[in-house]
Each structure stands twice: as C-alpha cells, then as structure tokens.
Short mmCIF file of C-alpha atoms in Angstrom, two decimals:
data_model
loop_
_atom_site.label_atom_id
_atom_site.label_comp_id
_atom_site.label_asym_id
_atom_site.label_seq_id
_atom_site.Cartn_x
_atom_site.Cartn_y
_atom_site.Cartn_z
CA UNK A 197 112.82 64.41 143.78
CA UNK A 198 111.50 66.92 140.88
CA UNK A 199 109.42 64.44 139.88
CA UNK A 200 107.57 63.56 142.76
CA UNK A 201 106.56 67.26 143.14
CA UNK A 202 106.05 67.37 138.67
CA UNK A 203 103.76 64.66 138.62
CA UNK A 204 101.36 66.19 141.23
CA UNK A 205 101.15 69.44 139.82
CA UNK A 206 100.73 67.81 136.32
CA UNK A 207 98.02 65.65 137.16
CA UNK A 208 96.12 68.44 139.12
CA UNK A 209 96.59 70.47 135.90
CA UNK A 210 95.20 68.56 133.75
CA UNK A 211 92.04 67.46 136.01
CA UNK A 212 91.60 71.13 136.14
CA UNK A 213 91.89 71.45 132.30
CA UNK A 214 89.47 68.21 131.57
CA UNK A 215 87.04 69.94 133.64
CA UNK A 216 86.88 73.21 133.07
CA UNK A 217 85.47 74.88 129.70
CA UNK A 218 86.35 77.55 127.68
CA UNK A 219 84.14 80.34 129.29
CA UNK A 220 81.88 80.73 125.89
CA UNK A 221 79.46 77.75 127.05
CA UNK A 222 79.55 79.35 130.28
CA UNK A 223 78.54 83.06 128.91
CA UNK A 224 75.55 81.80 126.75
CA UNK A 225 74.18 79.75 129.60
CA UNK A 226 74.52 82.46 131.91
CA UNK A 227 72.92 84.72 129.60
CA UNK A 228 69.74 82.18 128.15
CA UNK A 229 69.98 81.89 132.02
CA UNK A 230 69.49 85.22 133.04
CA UNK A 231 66.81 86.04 129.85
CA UNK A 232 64.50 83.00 131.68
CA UNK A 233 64.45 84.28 134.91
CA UNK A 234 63.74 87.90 133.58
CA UNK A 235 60.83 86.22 131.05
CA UNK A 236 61.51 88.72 128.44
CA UNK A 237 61.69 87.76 124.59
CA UNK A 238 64.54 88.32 122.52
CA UNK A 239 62.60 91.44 121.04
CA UNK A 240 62.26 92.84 124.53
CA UNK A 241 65.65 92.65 125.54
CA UNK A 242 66.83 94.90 122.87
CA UNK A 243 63.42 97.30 122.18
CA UNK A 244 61.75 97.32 125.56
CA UNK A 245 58.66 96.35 127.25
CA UNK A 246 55.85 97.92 126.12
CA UNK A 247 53.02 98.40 123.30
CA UNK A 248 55.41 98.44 120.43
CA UNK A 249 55.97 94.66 119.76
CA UNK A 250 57.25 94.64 116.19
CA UNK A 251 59.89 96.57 114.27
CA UNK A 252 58.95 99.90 113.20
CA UNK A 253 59.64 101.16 109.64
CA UNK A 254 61.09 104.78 110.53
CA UNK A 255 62.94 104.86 106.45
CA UNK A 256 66.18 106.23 106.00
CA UNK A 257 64.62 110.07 105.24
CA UNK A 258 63.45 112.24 107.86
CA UNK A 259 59.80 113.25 108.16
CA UNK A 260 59.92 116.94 108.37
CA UNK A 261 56.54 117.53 109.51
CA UNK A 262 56.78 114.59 112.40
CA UNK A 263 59.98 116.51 113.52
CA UNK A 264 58.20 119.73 114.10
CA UNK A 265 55.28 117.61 115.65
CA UNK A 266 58.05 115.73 117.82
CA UNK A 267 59.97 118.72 118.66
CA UNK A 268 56.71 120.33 120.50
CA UNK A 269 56.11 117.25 122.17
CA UNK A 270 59.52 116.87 123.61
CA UNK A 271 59.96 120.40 125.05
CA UNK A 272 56.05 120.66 126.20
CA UNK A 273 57.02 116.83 128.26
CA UNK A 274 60.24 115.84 128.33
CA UNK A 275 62.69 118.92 128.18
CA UNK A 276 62.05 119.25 131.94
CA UNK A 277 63.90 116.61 132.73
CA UNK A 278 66.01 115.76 129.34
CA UNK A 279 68.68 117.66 127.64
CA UNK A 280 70.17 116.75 124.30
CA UNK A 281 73.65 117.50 125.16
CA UNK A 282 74.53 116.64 128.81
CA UNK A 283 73.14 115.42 131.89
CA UNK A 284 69.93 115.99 134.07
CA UNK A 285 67.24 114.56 135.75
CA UNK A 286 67.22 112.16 133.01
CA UNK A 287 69.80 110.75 130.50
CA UNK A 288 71.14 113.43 127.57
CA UNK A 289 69.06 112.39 124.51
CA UNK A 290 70.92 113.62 121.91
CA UNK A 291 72.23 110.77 120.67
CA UNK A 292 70.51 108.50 122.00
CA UNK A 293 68.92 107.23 118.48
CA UNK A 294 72.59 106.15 118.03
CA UNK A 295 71.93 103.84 121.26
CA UNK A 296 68.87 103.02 121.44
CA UNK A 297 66.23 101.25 118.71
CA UNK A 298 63.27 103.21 117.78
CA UNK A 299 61.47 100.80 119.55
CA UNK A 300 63.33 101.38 123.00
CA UNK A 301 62.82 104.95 122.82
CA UNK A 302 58.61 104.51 121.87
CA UNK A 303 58.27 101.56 124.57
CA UNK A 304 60.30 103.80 127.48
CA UNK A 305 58.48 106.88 126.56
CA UNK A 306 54.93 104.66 126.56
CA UNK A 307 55.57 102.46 129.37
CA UNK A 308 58.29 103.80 131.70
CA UNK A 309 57.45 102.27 134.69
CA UNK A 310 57.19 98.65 132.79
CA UNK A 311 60.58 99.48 132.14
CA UNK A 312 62.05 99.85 135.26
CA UNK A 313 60.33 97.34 136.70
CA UNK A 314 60.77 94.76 134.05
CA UNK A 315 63.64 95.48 131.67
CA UNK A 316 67.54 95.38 133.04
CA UNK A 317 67.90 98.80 131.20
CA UNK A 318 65.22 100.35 132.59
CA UNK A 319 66.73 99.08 135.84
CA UNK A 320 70.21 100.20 135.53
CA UNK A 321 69.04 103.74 134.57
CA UNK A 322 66.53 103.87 138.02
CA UNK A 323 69.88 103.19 139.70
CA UNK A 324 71.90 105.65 137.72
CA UNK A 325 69.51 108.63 137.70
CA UNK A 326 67.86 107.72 140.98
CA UNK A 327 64.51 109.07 139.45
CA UNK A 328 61.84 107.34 137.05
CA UNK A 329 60.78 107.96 134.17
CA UNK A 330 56.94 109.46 134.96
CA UNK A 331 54.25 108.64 132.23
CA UNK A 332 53.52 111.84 130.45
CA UNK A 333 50.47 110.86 128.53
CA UNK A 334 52.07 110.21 125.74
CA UNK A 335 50.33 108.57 122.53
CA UNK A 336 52.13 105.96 120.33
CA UNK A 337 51.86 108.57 117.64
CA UNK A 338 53.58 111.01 119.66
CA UNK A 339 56.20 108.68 120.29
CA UNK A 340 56.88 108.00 116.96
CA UNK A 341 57.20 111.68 116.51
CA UNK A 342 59.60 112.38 119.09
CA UNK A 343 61.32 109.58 117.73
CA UNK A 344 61.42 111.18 114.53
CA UNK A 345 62.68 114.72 116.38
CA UNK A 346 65.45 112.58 117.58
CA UNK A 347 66.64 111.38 114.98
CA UNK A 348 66.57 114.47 112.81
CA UNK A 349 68.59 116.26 116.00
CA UNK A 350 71.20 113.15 116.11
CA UNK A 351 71.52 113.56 112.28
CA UNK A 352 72.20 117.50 112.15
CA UNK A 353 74.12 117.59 115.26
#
C-alpha cells in the first residue's frame, strides 16, 4: 500500500527535478533578456545614457579648484531640489558618489530626461520622487565639477 502512493510521488519528483534548473541559468537569461529589450550596452546600464560614453579619469586626489567651481554650480542649480543629507524633491546627494559612477552622476545631470525615459534607474527614481529631473543647462565641464564637489563632500563628511 505505501508503495503504490511512494512510487507516484517519487516519479513526479524526479520529473520535476530532471526538468527544472538551478535558478542561475534562469537569472542570466532573464537579465541578457531584460538588457535586449531595454537596448542599452553594458556601459549604460551601470553609467547612464547620455554624452559621457567612456570611463572618466576623476584620480584618487581631489581637485580643489573644480570643487569650488562644482560647489557654485550645485547650489546656483541643483540645491533647489537636492540636499546632501536627507530627502527632497530629489534624492539626498551626499553620498551618492558612494552609489553612483562618475559617469551616472555626469550622464543624469546632462541628460535627465534620457534617463528616465531610457534607463531602469532613471525610471525607478521618476516613480520614487514622482518628479524629473529638469535639464539645467548644464555643460559636461560643469558636470565634471559637480562631480568633483561630490566627491570632496562624500570624502569630508
């Protein structure tokens, strides 16, 4: 009697086993999947969608002049809607050198809608903060700056 209801439950088990996987295959297909039907590159999923298509060299020391040049550019632009420590229109940018590549923060601050409209981060923040990211006129020079005022601030902070 035990084994008629055994050898039913043994053979489903081990259909179930021969055809199932061990969830890694699954995860990378899903994700080379998912990076197809967004069309971004490698590079863009983890720096953005924008003008800055290569790495940029930001050194391990801190420009002190492009922090003072980034530091006037982020409160005349983006310390309306940023704060370093906390939350407000935008995301708290404090540390967000510590999240973010270089290149993420340059492409969001030179593109922003391209970001929301084409990169899942960009997309998850619109959801999050409800608001986007307006251009502010911003040149890739600035960027960098602010980039470099963000870093020095994540550093001494």
């Amino acid at each position: 009697m035990k084994l008629r209801i055994l050898l039913p439950l043994l053979a489903a088990s081990l259909i179930l086993f021969a055809c199932g996987n061990n969830g890694e295959s699954t995860d990378r297909t899903g994700a080379a999947a998912e990076t197809e039907e967004q069309g971004l590159t490698d590079f863009e999923l983890e720096h953005g969608v924008g003008p800055i298509t290569e790495r940029v060299d930001v050194g391990d020391d801190i420009d002190g002049e492009l922090v003072t040049k980034g530091r006037n550019i982020y409160e005349m632009k983006c310390e309306m809607c940023h704060n370093m420590e906390g939350r407000m229109v935008g995301p708290e940018l404090g540390d967000v050198m510590e999240r973010r590549s270089p290149e993420f923060v340059m492409n969001f601050i030179l593109n922003p809608s391209g970001m929301v409209r084409e990169h899942p981060e960009g997309q998850r923040l619109l959801q999050e903060y409800m608001t986007a990211m307006p251009y502010q006129n911003v040149k890739e020079d600035e960027a960098r700056a602010i980039v470099e005022f963000l870093r020095d601030y994540n550093k001494n902070n």
